[in-house]
Coordinates of C-alpha atoms in Angstrom, one line a residue:
M229 CA 127.6 151.0 112.5
G230 CA 127.6 149.7 116.3
K231 CA 124.1 151.3 116.9
K232 CA 122.8 149.2 113.9
V233 CA 124.1 145.9 115.4
L234 CA 122.5 146.9 119.1
I235 CA 119.0 147.2 117.2
L236 CA 119.4 144.1 115.6
V237 CA 120.6 142.2 118.6
S238 CA 117.4 144.1 120.3
V239 CA 115.1 142.6 117.7
L240 CA 116.6 139.1 118.1
V241 CA 116.1 139.1 122.0
F242 CA 112.8 140.3 121.6
A243 CA 111.7 137.5 119.4
A244 CA 113.4 134.9 121.2
A245 CA 111.5 136.0 124.2
V246 CA 108.3 135.8 122.3
I247 CA 109.0 132.4 121.1
Y248 CA 109.9 131.3 124.8
A249 CA 106.8 133.1 126.2
V250 CA 104.5 131.1 123.5
F251 CA 106.0 127.5 123.8
F252 CA 106.4 127.7 127.7
Y253 CA 103.5 129.9 128.9
E254 CA 100.7 128.5 126.0
K255 CA 97.6 127.4 128.0
R256 CA 97.6 123.6 127.5
E257 CA 94.8 121.4 127.7
I258 CA 95.2 117.8 127.3
T259 CA 92.5 116.3 125.4
P260 CA 91.5 112.5 125.9
L261 CA 91.5 110.1 122.8
T262 CA 87.8 109.2 122.4
N263 CA 87.7 107.7 118.9
S264 CA 87.7 104.1 118.5
W265 CA 90.6 104.5 116.1
D266 CA 92.6 106.9 118.2
T267 CA 93.9 104.0 120.5
P268 CA 95.3 100.3 120.0
I269 CA 94.7 97.1 121.4
P270 CA 96.1 97.6 125.1
H271 CA 99.2 95.9 126.1
Q272 CA 98.9 91.8 126.1
E273 CA 101.2 89.6 127.9
V274 CA 102.4 86.5 126.7
P275 CA 100.0 83.5 127.6
Q276 CA 101.6 81.0 130.0
N277 CA 103.6 78.5 128.0
L278 CA 104.3 80.5 125.2
V279 CA 107.5 82.0 124.1
S280 CA 106.1 85.1 122.5
L281 CA 103.3 86.8 120.8
K282 CA 105.0 86.4 117.1
A283 CA 103.2 84.6 114.4
E284 CA 106.5 82.6 113.8
D285 CA 106.3 81.3 117.1
C286 CA 102.5 80.4 116.5
G287 CA 103.5 78.8 113.4
V288 CA 105.9 76.0 115.4
C289 CA 102.4 74.3 116.1
H290 CA 99.9 75.8 113.9
K291 CA 101.8 75.3 110.5
E292 CA 99.1 75.4 108.1
H293 CA 97.5 78.7 109.7
Y294 CA 101.0 80.3 109.7
E295 CA 101.7 79.4 106.1
E296 CA 98.2 80.8 105.3
W297 CA 98.7 84.2 107.1
K298 CA 102.0 84.5 105.1
L299 CA 99.9 84.7 102.2
A300 CA 97.7 87.5 103.5
T301 CA 98.1 91.2 103.0
H302 CA 97.5 91.5 106.6
A303 CA 101.2 90.1 107.0
H304 CA 102.7 93.1 105.2
A305 CA 100.1 95.9 106.6
W306 CA 103.3 97.5 108.2
T307 CA 106.1 96.9 105.8
D308 CA 103.7 97.9 102.9
L309 CA 105.6 100.5 100.8
Q310 CA 102.5 102.7 100.1
F311 CA 101.7 103.0 103.7
Q312 CA 105.2 103.8 104.9
A313 CA 105.1 106.4 102.1
E314 CA 102.0 108.0 103.5
L315 CA 103.1 107.6 106.9
K316 CA 106.3 109.9 106.1
K317 CA 104.1 112.8 105.0
E318 CA 103.3 115.7 107.2
S319 CA 99.5 115.2 107.0
S320 CA 99.8 111.7 108.4
P321 CA 98.4 111.8 112.0
F322 CA 99.5 109.3 114.8
M323 CA 96.2 107.3 114.7
C324 CA 97.0 105.7 111.4
I325 CA 99.2 103.1 112.6
N326 CA 96.4 101.6 114.8
C327 CA 95.0 99.4 111.8
H328 CA 98.4 98.5 110.4
I329 CA 99.9 97.4 113.8
P330 CA 96.9 96.9 116.1
L331 CA 98.6 96.0 119.1
Q332 CA 100.1 98.4 121.6
N333 CA 103.0 95.8 121.8
Q334 CA 103.9 96.6 118.1
Q335 CA 103.8 100.4 118.7
E336 CA 107.2 102.6 119.9
F337 CA 105.2 105.2 121.8
I338 CA 102.1 105.1 123.8
V339 CA 99.8 108.3 123.0
T340 CA 97.7 109.3 126.0
G341 CA 96.0 112.5 124.7
L342 CA 96.0 115.5 122.7
I343 CA 97.4 118.9 123.1
N344 CA 94.5 121.2 123.2
G345 CA 92.7 118.4 120.8
D346 CA 95.1 118.7 118.0
I347 CA 95.8 115.6 116.3
Y348 CA 99.3 116.6 115.1
R349 CA 100.3 117.0 118.9
P350 CA 99.9 113.9 120.6
V351 CA 101.2 113.2 124.1
K352 CA 103.6 110.6 123.8
E353 CA 105.4 108.4 126.3
K354 CA 107.9 105.4 125.4
N355 CA 106.6 102.2 125.1
P356 CA 108.7 99.8 127.7
H357 CA 107.3 96.8 125.9
F358 CA 107.7 97.6 122.3
D359 CA 108.8 94.8 120.2
P360 CA 110.1 95.8 116.9
I361 CA 110.2 92.3 115.4
L362 CA 106.3 92.2 116.2
R363 CA 106.0 95.5 114.8
E364 CA 107.3 93.9 111.1
E365 CA 104.5 91.3 111.2
G366 CA 101.7 94.0 110.7
I367 CA 98.2 92.4 111.6
T368 CA 99.5 89.3 113.4
C369 CA 98.0 86.3 115.1
A370 CA 97.9 87.9 118.3
S371 CA 96.2 90.9 117.0
C372 CA 93.0 88.7 116.9
H373 CA 93.9 85.7 119.2
V374 CA 95.1 87.2 122.2
R375 CA 93.7 89.0 125.2
N376 CA 94.2 89.3 128.9
G377 CA 96.6 86.3 128.6
E378 CA 94.4 83.9 127.0
I379 CA 94.1 82.5 123.2
I380 CA 91.0 83.7 122.0
G381 CA 89.4 80.8 119.8
A382 CA 85.7 80.1 118.2
N383 CA 85.5 76.7 119.4
G384 CA 88.1 76.5 122.5
S385 CA 90.1 73.3 123.4
E386 CA 90.9 71.2 126.2
L387 CA 94.1 69.9 124.5
A388 CA 95.8 73.1 124.1
P389 CA 99.0 73.9 126.4
H390 CA 98.2 77.3 126.6
P391 CA 95.3 79.1 128.1
V392 CA 92.3 79.2 125.7
K393 CA 89.0 81.1 126.1
K394 CA 86.3 80.0 123.8
A395 CA 84.8 83.5 122.4
P396 CA 83.3 83.4 119.1
A397 CA 81.8 86.6 119.6
M398 CA 85.1 88.3 119.9
L399 CA 86.3 86.9 116.6
D400 CA 83.2 87.6 114.4
E401 CA 82.7 90.3 111.5
S402 CA 83.0 93.1 114.2
L403 CA 86.6 92.5 114.4
C404 CA 86.9 92.7 111.0
I405 CA 84.8 96.0 110.8
G406 CA 87.1 97.8 113.3
C407 CA 89.6 98.3 110.5
H408 CA 87.4 97.9 107.5
N409 CA 84.9 100.5 108.2
A410 CA 87.0 103.5 109.3
N411 CA 85.4 106.3 107.6
A412 CA 86.0 109.9 108.8
V413 CA 87.5 113.2 107.6
I414 CA 90.3 113.8 109.6
T415 CA 91.5 117.1 108.2
P416 CA 90.5 119.3 105.1
T417 CA 93.2 117.3 103.2
L418 CA 92.7 113.9 105.1
A419 CA 90.0 111.4 104.6
C420 CA 89.9 108.1 106.0
T421 CA 87.5 106.3 103.8
F422 CA 87.0 102.7 104.1
E423 CA 83.1 101.5 104.0
T424 CA 83.2 98.2 103.4
G425 CA 81.2 97.3 106.5
D426 CA 78.4 99.7 105.7
E427 CA 78.3 98.3 102.4
W428 CA 77.8 94.9 103.7
K429 CA 75.1 96.2 106.2
A430 CA 73.3 97.7 103.3
G431 CA 73.7 94.5 101.0
P432 CA 71.9 91.5 100.1
Y433 CA 73.8 88.9 102.3
F434 CA 73.5 91.0 105.6
G435 CA 72.5 88.6 108.5
E436 CA 72.9 85.7 106.0
K437 CA 77.0 85.9 105.3
N438 CA 79.5 87.8 106.8
C439 CA 83.5 88.7 106.3
I440 CA 84.4 85.3 107.6
S441 CA 82.1 83.5 105.3
C442 CA 84.1 84.7 102.1
H443 CA 87.4 85.8 103.1
M444 CA 88.1 83.1 105.6
Q445 CA 86.8 79.9 103.7
E446 CA 85.8 77.0 106.2
V447 CA 87.8 73.8 106.1
E448 CA 87.8 70.6 108.1
R449 CA 91.4 69.9 109.5
P450 CA 93.6 69.7 112.8
L451 CA 94.6 73.0 114.6
V452 CA 97.9 71.2 115.3
E453 CA 99.5 67.8 113.7
G454 CA 98.2 65.2 115.3
Y455 CA 95.1 66.4 116.7
P456 CA 91.7 65.5 115.5
A457 CA 90.5 67.0 112.5
R458 CA 87.6 70.0 113.3
K459 CA 85.9 72.9 111.9
S460 CA 88.3 75.6 110.9
H461 CA 89.1 78.7 108.6
R462 CA 91.6 79.6 106.1
H463 CA 93.6 82.6 107.5
W464 CA 95.0 84.1 104.2
F465 CA 92.1 86.6 104.3
T466 CA 91.3 86.3 100.5
G467 CA 91.2 89.6 98.8
S468 CA 91.9 91.6 95.9
G469 CA 95.0 89.3 94.9
I470 CA 97.4 92.3 94.3
P471 CA 100.5 91.3 96.4
K472 CA 102.1 94.1 98.5
F473 CA 105.8 93.0 96.8
D474 CA 106.6 91.2 93.6
T475 CA 108.6 88.6 95.7
V476 CA 105.2 87.6 97.7
Q477 CA 102.2 85.7 96.7
T478 CA 98.8 86.4 98.0
T479 CA 95.3 84.9 97.3
I480 CA 92.2 86.5 95.2
Q481 CA 88.8 86.7 96.0
N482 CA 86.9 87.7 93.1
G483 CA 83.4 89.5 93.3
L484 CA 83.1 90.1 89.9
E485 CA 82.2 87.6 87.1
F486 CA 82.5 88.2 83.2
Y487 CA 80.0 87.5 80.3
P488 CA 81.4 88.0 76.6
G489 CA 78.7 88.3 74.0
K490 CA 78.1 86.2 71.2
L491 CA 80.2 86.9 68.2
A492 CA 79.8 85.3 64.7
K493 CA 82.9 83.3 63.4
T494 CA 82.4 85.2 60.1
L495 CA 81.4 88.6 59.0
S496 CA 81.1 90.4 55.8
A497 CA 82.8 93.5 55.1
K498 CA 79.4 95.4 54.7
D499 CA 78.4 94.1 58.3
S500 CA 78.8 96.1 61.4
L501 CA 80.8 94.4 64.2
N502 CA 78.5 95.1 67.6
F503 CA 80.2 93.2 70.5
E504 CA 79.0 93.3 74.3
F505 CA 80.6 92.4 77.3
M506 CA 78.9 92.2 80.8
V507 CA 80.8 92.5 84.1
K508 CA 78.5 91.6 87.2
N509 CA 79.3 92.0 90.9
E510 CA 77.8 88.4 91.4
N511 CA 79.9 87.2 94.3
A512 CA 80.7 90.2 96.9
G513 CA 78.5 91.4 99.4
H514 CA 79.8 94.8 99.4
R515 CA 80.7 97.0 96.5
V516 CA 83.5 96.7 94.1
P517 CA 86.2 97.8 94.3
S518 CA 85.9 98.2 98.1
G519 CA 88.2 99.8 100.7
D520 CA 90.9 101.9 99.6
P521 CA 89.2 104.8 97.4
E522 CA 92.4 104.7 95.2
R523 CA 91.6 101.1 93.7
F524 CA 89.8 100.8 90.2
I525 CA 89.3 98.1 87.8
L526 CA 89.7 98.5 83.9
T527 CA 88.0 96.5 81.2
E528 CA 89.9 97.2 77.6
I529 CA 88.2 95.8 74.6
S530 CA 90.1 96.1 71.1
V531 CA 89.9 94.5 67.8
V532 CA 93.4 93.6 66.1
N533 CA 94.4 92.0 63.0
S534 CA 96.5 89.0 62.3
K535 CA 99.7 91.4 62.7
G536 CA 98.5 92.8 66.1
A537 CA 97.4 96.4 64.8
V538 CA 94.8 97.8 66.7
F539 CA 91.8 98.7 64.8
V540 CA 89.5 100.0 67.5
K541 CA 90.0 99.9 71.3
D542 CA 87.9 101.5 74.3
T543 CA 88.7 101.5 77.9
F544 CA 86.0 101.2 81.0
R545 CA 86.8 102.1 84.6
I546 CA 85.3 101.1 87.8
G547 CA 86.0 102.9 90.7
E548 CA 86.2 106.4 92.7
E549 CA 87.8 109.3 91.6
W550 CA 89.3 111.9 94.4
E551 CA 90.8 115.2 94.5
W552 CA 93.0 115.4 97.5
Y553 CA 94.4 118.6 97.4
P554 CA 93.7 121.7 98.7
E555 CA 90.7 119.8 100.0
A556 CA 89.8 116.1 100.0
K557 CA 86.7 115.4 98.0
K558 CA 85.1 112.8 96.0
I559 CA 84.6 113.8 92.3
S560 CA 82.7 110.3 91.2
D561 CA 81.9 106.8 92.2
N562 CA 80.8 104.2 90.2
N563 CA 81.6 101.4 92.1
M564 CA 79.2 98.2 91.6
Y565 CA 76.9 97.3 93.9
P566 CA 76.2 93.6 95.1
G567 CA 74.2 92.1 92.2
E568 CA 74.4 95.0 89.7
E569 CA 75.4 94.2 86.1
R570 CA 77.1 96.5 83.4
T571 CA 77.5 95.9 79.8
Y572 CA 80.1 97.5 77.8
A573 CA 79.9 97.6 74.1
L574 CA 82.3 97.9 71.1
N575 CA 80.8 98.9 68.0
T576 CA 82.9 99.2 64.4
K577 CA 83.1 98.7 60.9
L578 CA 86.1 96.5 59.2
T579 CA 86.0 97.0 55.3
Q580 CA 89.3 95.2 55.0
P581 CA 89.0 91.4 54.7
G582 CA 91.4 89.1 56.8
D583 CA 91.6 87.3 60.1
Y584 CA 90.8 89.5 63.5
R585 CA 90.5 89.0 67.0
V586 CA 88.1 90.8 69.9
K587 CA 90.4 91.1 72.6
I588 CA 89.1 91.7 76.5
K589 CA 91.5 92.2 79.3
V590 CA 90.3 93.2 83.0
T591 CA 92.9 94.8 85.1
K592 CA 92.3 95.3 88.9
H593 CA 94.6 98.3 90.2
R594 CA 95.7 99.3 93.6
L595 CA 96.5 102.9 92.6
N596 CA 97.2 104.7 89.2
A597 CA 100.8 104.9 88.0
E598 CA 100.9 109.0 88.8
N599 CA 100.5 108.4 92.2
A600 CA 102.9 105.4 92.7
A601 CA 105.4 107.7 90.9
Y602 CA 104.8 110.5 93.5
N603 CA 105.0 108.3 96.3
K604 CA 108.5 106.5 95.0
L605 CA 107.2 103.3 95.5
G606 CA 109.9 101.8 92.9
D607 CA 109.4 99.1 90.5
N608 CA 109.2 96.0 92.9
Y609 CA 105.7 97.2 94.2
P610 CA 102.9 95.7 92.1
L611 CA 100.3 98.2 90.9
F612 CA 97.7 95.9 89.2
I613 CA 97.2 92.3 88.1
T614 CA 95.0 90.7 85.3
I615 CA 91.9 89.2 86.4
Y616 CA 90.5 88.3 83.0
D617 CA 92.2 87.8 79.5
K618 CA 90.4 86.3 76.6
E619 CA 90.7 86.5 72.8
I620 CA 87.8 85.9 70.5
P621 CA 88.9 85.3 66.8
F622 CA 86.8 85.8 63.6
V623 CA 87.0 86.7 60.0
V624 CA 86.0 89.4 57.9
K625 CA 85.3 88.1 53.8

């Protein structure tokens, strides 16, 4: 018995020695960060005469801008339940936060490099300027408008009580594309695929309109109450229209327009019902849907009788389909290009006389119910909104 114990102890000691040697004597090389998405915006000092970098404090003077920003999904970029669920996964690397909380001031740690180039072994140090309240604001005012102790503006102002720098080039579409065109395969099971910038550059509006033209509508108003009116832009960053929580609102920018076909008010039982519904990407300068590859749009066309019984129904999907495991790869993609039209048809024969309706419903989805359940997002996380809902009555005689 004593001999067996001695052997077991020897094995454990040897194993411990091997682990110690591997951990402490591993050849380590600190690889510098080279990708644009690897690092946040460097630490920013609070400009003179301001009390903080928080949006709430900016909103004391810039009231309309602040109220608009609160409607933007940018304001929930960090608290977004889907993002937080992804962040908790072992496959989530350190750099994912750099688009959701882009200021170094918002981040608890400063990453200075990678051990042997491994994205899952970042070299971290505590951030002495970490502001946990600012972190909750996600993509906040200072993300775009504070640099080197100054407030960056498109037009500048001599009336402001704080330092202002007129720098429209620092607020153009390249600032948006910094996050909305992040496209890289990070690991075999992790692909960051946001290609809106590339889609816009390949589209018909490149050189004429940009992100700001559509998503930050121009308006004449004073920057601060009591100031003269001037050219400004809305700050709700109008987008998909799907709010991040069921307790908040956001604004919508629909790229699609919908055109139902003609339907006779009266049909004979001998006639076939041939109904067409056209969807057109009429307004967007990029593909629709764009951005997150889990987004999709469903068009449901059905025929029901006066009691609501469904006689025929068909569903048409616009969006990408991905396989995420064991390797991330795109299975299909029928996102709509700018200007593209798509016509859906419903053909059936109704032999029973009576009152009927063609029902058309178009819904825009953030992700499917299966993935939402997997990520335990809960009932207060809106998965979709309805963007078109119409009924066309007819009679069969």
